[in-house]
mmCIF file of C-alpha atoms in Angstrom:
data_model
loop_
_atom_site.group_PDB
_atom_site.id
_atom_site.type_symbol
_atom_site.label_atom_id
_atom_site.label_comp_id
_atom_site.label_asym_id
_atom_site.label_seq_id
_atom_site.Cartn_x
_atom_site.Cartn_y
_atom_site.Cartn_z
ATOM 1 C CA UNK G 1 0.000 0.000 0.000
ATOM 2 C CA UNK G 2 1.174 3.471 -0.843
ATOM 3 C CA UNK G 3 1.875 5.632 2.144
ATOM 4 C CA UNK G 4 0.016 8.867 2.452
ATOM 5 C CA UNK G 5 2.129 11.907 2.272
ATOM 6 C CA UNK G 6 1.774 13.973 5.400
ATOM 7 C CA UNK G 7 1.758 17.710 5.063
ATOM 8 C CA UNK G 8 4.773 19.299 6.629
ATOM 9 C CA UNK G 9 3.983 21.660 9.451
ATOM 10 C CA UNK G 10 4.829 25.307 8.700
ATOM 11 C CA UNK G 11 7.804 26.563 10.612
ATOM 12 C CA UNK G 12 6.956 29.009 13.376
ATOM 13 C CA UNK G 13 9.146 32.055 13.040
ATOM 14 C CA UNK G 14 9.657 33.828 16.318
ATOM 15 C CA UNK G 15 9.593 37.591 15.982
ATOM 16 C CA UNK G 16 11.911 39.624 18.151
ATOM 17 C CA UNK G 17 10.114 41.884 20.631
ATOM 18 C CA UNK G 18 12.435 44.693 21.856
ATOM 19 C CA UNK G 19 10.248 45.488 24.874
ATOM 20 C CA UNK G 20 10.137 41.826 25.903
ATOM 21 C CA UNK G 21 13.917 41.673 25.517
ATOM 22 C CA UNK G 22 14.280 44.713 27.788
ATOM 23 C CA UNK G 23 11.902 43.244 30.363
ATOM 24 C CA UNK G 24 13.953 40.095 30.945
ATOM 25 C CA UNK G 25 17.270 39.403 32.622
ATOM 26 C CA UNK G 26 19.795 37.804 30.285
ATOM 27 C CA UNK G 27 23.400 37.692 29.161
ATOM 28 C CA UNK G 28 24.958 41.098 29.692
ATOM 29 C CA UNK G 29 21.827 42.697 31.076
ATOM 30 C CA UNK G 30 20.153 42.932 34.457
ATOM 31 C CA UNK G 31 17.320 44.818 36.116
ATOM 32 C CA UNK G 32 18.321 47.065 39.008
ATOM 33 C CA UNK G 33 15.949 48.723 41.480
ATOM 34 C CA UNK G 34 16.977 52.173 42.713
ATOM 35 C CA UNK G 35 15.356 53.986 45.653
ATOM 36 C CA UNK G 36 14.596 57.663 45.295
ATOM 37 C CA UNK G 37 17.734 59.802 45.413
ATOM 38 C CA UNK G 38 20.099 56.922 44.701
ATOM 39 C CA UNK G 39 23.038 57.542 42.391
ATOM 40 C CA UNK G 40 23.094 55.437 39.208
ATOM 41 C CA UNK G 41 26.464 56.683 37.994
ATOM 42 C CA UNK G 42 28.667 59.734 38.527
ATOM 43 C CA UNK G 43 30.329 62.167 36.171
ATOM 44 C CA UNK G 44 33.813 60.816 35.458
ATOM 45 C CA UNK G 45 32.911 57.147 36.049
ATOM 46 C CA UNK G 46 34.006 54.600 33.447
ATOM 47 C CA UNK G 47 31.321 54.260 30.765
ATOM 48 C CA UNK G 48 30.661 50.639 29.890
ATOM 49 C CA UNK G 49 26.893 50.199 29.787
ATOM 50 C CA UNK G 50 23.627 51.626 28.461
ATOM 51 C CA UNK G 51 20.556 51.997 30.698
ATOM 52 C CA UNK G 52 16.840 51.688 29.925
ATOM 53 C CA UNK G 53 14.123 52.995 32.251
ATOM 54 C CA UNK G 54 11.268 50.569 32.898
ATOM 55 C CA UNK G 55 9.628 52.588 35.674
ATOM 56 C CA UNK G 56 10.392 55.872 37.402
ATOM 57 C CA UNK G 57 12.246 59.057 36.540
ATOM 58 C CA UNK G 58 15.968 59.743 36.236
ATOM 59 C CA UNK G 59 17.655 63.132 36.588
ATOM 60 C CA UNK G 60 20.852 63.946 34.696
ATOM 61 C CA UNK G 61 23.192 66.616 36.074
ATOM 62 C CA UNK G 62 26.598 68.057 35.198
ATOM 63 C CA UNK G 63 29.150 69.633 37.526
ATOM 64 C CA UNK G 64 31.528 72.369 36.331
ATOM 65 C CA UNK G 65 35.134 72.680 37.437
ATOM 66 C CA UNK G 66 34.035 75.611 39.572
ATOM 67 C CA UNK G 67 31.606 73.347 41.433
ATOM 68 C CA UNK G 68 28.409 74.646 39.840
ATOM 69 C CA UNK G 69 25.812 71.944 39.201
ATOM 70 C CA UNK G 70 23.119 72.080 36.520
ATOM 71 C CA UNK G 71 20.226 69.774 35.605
ATOM 72 C CA UNK G 72 20.437 68.846 31.921
ATOM 73 C CA UNK G 73 17.567 66.401 31.673
ATOM 74 C CA UNK G 74 14.803 64.431 33.332
ATOM 75 C CA UNK G 75 13.993 61.096 31.720
ATOM 76 C CA UNK G 76 11.098 58.710 32.161
ATOM 77 C CA UNK G 77 9.848 55.216 31.247
ATOM 78 C CA UNK G 78 10.934 54.073 27.799
ATOM 79 C CA UNK G 79 14.041 56.288 27.709
ATOM 80 C CA UNK G 80 17.606 55.097 27.250
ATOM 81 C CA UNK G 81 20.556 56.931 28.783
ATOM 82 C CA UNK G 82 24.290 56.423 29.027
ATOM 83 C CA UNK G 83 24.439 55.618 25.307
ATOM 84 C CA UNK G 84 27.506 57.840 24.868
ATOM 85 C CA UNK G 85 29.663 54.775 25.507
ATOM 86 C CA UNK G 86 28.580 53.489 22.079
ATOM 87 C CA UNK G 87 30.058 56.575 20.424
ATOM 88 C CA UNK G 88 33.476 56.328 22.022
ATOM 89 C CA UNK G 89 32.917 58.016 25.390
ATOM 90 C CA UNK G 90 35.121 56.233 27.900
ATOM 91 C CA UNK G 91 33.897 58.191 30.936
ATOM 92 C CA UNK G 92 30.515 59.572 31.947
ATOM 93 C CA UNK G 93 29.976 63.201 30.979
ATOM 94 C CA UNK G 94 27.155 63.617 33.500
ATOM 95 C CA UNK G 95 25.736 62.078 36.671
ATOM 96 C CA UNK G 96 22.449 60.183 36.871
ATOM 97 C CA UNK G 97 20.178 60.015 39.930
ATOM 98 C CA UNK G 98 16.843 58.313 40.585
ATOM 99 C CA UNK G 99 14.248 61.087 41.000
ATOM 100 C CA UNK G 100 11.710 58.479 42.045
ATOM 101 C CA UNK G 101 11.837 54.788 42.838
ATOM 102 C CA UNK G 102 13.197 53.337 39.595
ATOM 103 C CA UNK G 103 13.402 50.012 37.824
ATOM 104 C CA UNK G 104 16.233 50.207 35.307
ATOM 105 C CA UNK G 105 17.746 47.726 32.871
ATOM 106 C CA UNK G 106 21.544 47.862 32.697
ATOM 107 C CA UNK G 107 22.922 46.509 29.419
ATOM 108 C CA UNK G 108 26.659 45.969 29.017
ATOM 109 C CA UNK G 109 28.178 47.720 26.022
ATOM 110 C CA UNK G 110 29.180 44.447 24.335
ATOM 111 C CA UNK G 111 25.672 43.016 24.792
ATOM 112 C CA UNK G 112 23.884 46.018 23.294
ATOM 113 C CA UNK G 113 26.318 46.165 20.364
ATOM 114 C CA UNK G 114 25.550 42.495 19.609
ATOM 115 C CA UNK G 115 21.788 43.014 19.721
ATOM 116 C CA UNK G 116 21.992 46.164 17.587
ATOM 117 C CA UNK G 117 23.817 44.171 14.891
ATOM 118 C CA UNK G 118 21.600 41.112 15.186
ATOM 119 C CA UNK G 119 18.050 42.462 15.598
ATOM 120 C CA UNK G 120 16.681 45.098 13.186
ATOM 121 C CA UNK G 121 13.609 45.669 15.395
ATOM 122 C CA UNK G 122 15.799 46.656 18.340
ATOM 123 C CA UNK G 123 18.037 48.770 16.104
ATOM 124 C CA UNK G 124 14.981 50.648 14.836
ATOM 125 C CA UNK G 125 13.703 51.235 18.379
ATOM 126 C CA UNK G 126 17.090 52.486 19.527
ATOM 127 C CA UNK G 127 17.518 54.702 16.449
ATOM 128 C CA UNK G 128 14.118 56.302 17.089
ATOM 129 C CA UNK G 129 15.252 57.041 20.638
ATOM 130 C CA UNK G 130 18.458 58.707 19.420
ATOM 131 C CA UNK G 131 16.586 60.790 16.826
ATOM 132 C CA UNK G 132 13.946 61.815 19.356
ATOM 133 C CA UNK G 133 16.648 62.818 21.828
ATOM 134 C CA UNK G 134 18.371 64.951 19.162
ATOM 135 C CA UNK G 135 15.086 66.668 18.307
ATOM 136 C CA UNK G 136 14.478 67.321 22.010
ATOM 137 C CA UNK G 137 17.957 68.861 22.388
ATOM 138 C CA UNK G 138 17.304 71.185 19.421
ATOM 139 C CA UNK G 139 13.938 72.181 20.869
ATOM 140 C CA UNK G 140 15.541 72.846 24.255
ATOM 141 C CA UNK G 141 18.148 75.086 22.616
ATOM 142 C CA UNK G 142 15.525 77.072 20.687
ATOM 143 C CA UNK G 143 13.442 77.322 23.852
ATOM 144 C CA UNK G 144 16.426 78.636 25.827
ATOM 145 C CA UNK G 145 17.405 81.171 23.165
ATOM 146 C CA UNK G 146 14.052 82.621 22.185
ATOM 147 C CA UNK G 147 11.396 81.966 24.819
ATOM 148 C CA UNK G 148 10.740 83.736 28.094
ATOM 149 C CA UNK G 149 11.441 81.986 31.387
ATOM 150 C CA UNK G 150 7.671 81.710 31.931
ATOM 151 C CA UNK G 151 7.223 79.792 28.671
ATOM 152 C CA UNK G 152 10.257 77.624 29.425
ATOM 153 C CA UNK G 153 8.812 76.713 32.815
ATOM 154 C CA UNK G 154 5.415 75.862 31.305
ATOM 155 C CA UNK G 155 7.078 73.652 28.674
ATOM 156 C CA UNK G 156 9.149 71.778 31.276
ATOM 157 C CA UNK G 157 6.064 71.080 33.403
ATOM 158 C CA UNK G 158 4.175 69.782 30.352
ATOM 159 C CA UNK G 159 7.097 67.555 29.377
ATOM 160 C CA UNK G 160 7.316 66.165 32.911
ATOM 161 C CA UNK G 161 3.622 65.316 32.665
ATOM 162 C CA UNK G 162 4.233 63.528 29.319
ATOM 163 C CA UNK G 163 2.082 65.897 27.278
ATOM 164 C CA UNK G 164 2.960 65.430 23.607
ATOM 165 C CA UNK G 165 4.267 61.894 24.039
ATOM 166 C CA UNK G 166 2.591 58.744 22.728
ATOM 167 C CA UNK G 167 1.414 57.509 26.113
ATOM 168 C CA UNK G 168 -1.348 59.081 28.151
ATOM 169 C CA UNK G 169 -0.327 62.240 30.030
ATOM 170 C CA UNK G 170 0.645 61.694 33.666
ATOM 171 C CA UNK G 171 -1.122 64.737 35.050
ATOM 172 C CA UNK G 172 0.318 64.391 38.568
ATOM 173 C CA UNK G 173 4.106 64.564 38.378
ATOM 174 C CA UNK G 174 6.553 63.414 41.072
ATOM 175 C CA UNK G 175 7.713 66.043 43.543
ATOM 176 C CA UNK G 176 10.266 68.421 42.067
ATOM 177 C CA UNK G 177 11.841 71.374 43.833
ATOM 178 C CA UNK G 178 11.686 74.920 42.558
ATOM 179 C CA UNK G 179 15.494 74.987 42.709
ATOM 180 C CA UNK G 180 15.611 72.091 40.239
ATOM 181 C CA UNK G 181 13.100 73.766 37.923
ATOM 182 C CA UNK G 182 15.178 76.963 38.064
ATOM 183 C CA UNK G 183 18.308 75.010 37.074
ATOM 184 C CA UNK G 184 16.520 73.366 34.138
ATOM 185 C CA UNK G 185 15.137 76.565 32.622
ATOM 186 C CA UNK G 186 18.043 78.824 33.543
ATOM 187 C CA UNK G 187 16.477 81.335 35.889
ATOM 188 C CA UNK G 188 16.215 82.089 39.612
ATOM 189 C CA UNK G 189 14.136 80.261 42.185
ATOM 190 C CA UNK G 190 12.216 83.464 42.953
ATOM 191 C CA UNK G 191 11.119 83.738 39.303
ATOM 192 C CA UNK G 192 9.995 80.114 39.315
ATOM 193 C CA UNK G 193 8.017 80.730 42.507
ATOM 194 C CA UNK G 194 6.375 83.801 40.940
ATOM 195 C CA UNK G 195 5.316 81.901 37.802
ATOM 196 C CA UNK G 196 4.160 78.818 39.728
ATOM 197 C CA UNK G 197 1.888 80.995 41.853
ATOM 198 C CA UNK G 198 0.540 82.619 38.694
ATOM 199 C CA UNK G 199 -0.099 79.236 37.062
ATOM 200 C CA UNK G 200 -1.910 78.061 40.207
ATOM 201 C CA UNK G 201 -4.142 81.152 40.367
ATOM 202 C CA UNK G 202 -5.048 80.726 36.686
ATOM 203 C CA UNK G 203 -5.941 77.062 37.258
ATOM 204 C CA UNK G 204 -3.146 75.685 35.067
ATOM 205 C CA UNK G 205 -1.620 73.672 37.930
ATOM 206 C CA UNK G 206 -2.944 72.361 41.214
ATOM 207 C CA UNK G 207 -1.296 71.095 44.392
ATOM 208 C CA UNK G 208 -2.977 67.989 45.768
ATOM 209 C CA UNK G 209 -0.419 65.682 47.373
ATOM 210 C CA UNK G 210 1.650 66.317 44.254
ATOM 211 C CA UNK G 211 1.817 68.746 41.376
ATOM 212 C CA UNK G 212 -1.119 68.316 39.008
ATOM 213 C CA UNK G 213 -0.612 69.798 35.551
ATOM 214 C CA UNK G 214 -3.617 70.636 33.351
ATOM 215 C CA UNK G 215 -3.502 70.758 29.559
ATOM 216 C CA UNK G 216 -4.663 74.382 29.755
ATOM 217 C CA UNK G 217 -1.026 75.192 30.596
ATOM 218 C CA UNK G 218 -0.432 74.810 26.854
ATOM 219 C CA UNK G 219 -1.960 78.281 26.514
ATOM 220 C CA UNK G 220 1.188 79.744 28.057
ATOM 221 C CA UNK G 221 3.455 77.937 25.581
ATOM 222 C CA UNK G 222 1.322 78.781 22.548
ATOM 223 C CA UNK G 223 0.629 82.397 23.485
ATOM 224 C CA UNK G 224 2.785 84.969 21.658
#
């Protein structure tokens, strides 16, 4: 009797999921929990890894030779940082602190280089991050050069609340001092206090166990 030919089962091709990759511990990568205020790395440390924020917020600062410190960025979930090591930086050019309780993936330089070469989906995700960061830096420069300190403050508050990003806005932002806001926008604490009081009286922000930012604050940014 002739044997029946059995149909071969189609091969299941596993697609690479960058977010799943970043959610798991593996070769050259680990998840580290940082309490609020903990130092992730310091300016001048050896640079040998890239970091990815799963949860929480990270503050980047730089310290001048004269001892003056400035905040250069506040990052949130979905952001990479420390990627300068991929472009030849051997030491950290800034310090990174946990603004809130953070869950962060640390990926060794060799491991992230391998995955960038091997997985186009991850390369695309990482490239989009780099491009977005460059756009943000350009916007920050234009903002610093041409906008008033009031507009700069309004924009920072909206960014901290994730307005304009793909995810839903986080209307209540983690506690942030007026000194830190002054450092970010390049003005004095007294000016920040003056504008914050104005925003509160106009109903743009609200204090309720945290700082609640309303989308009406966009009026300050858009107003000429």
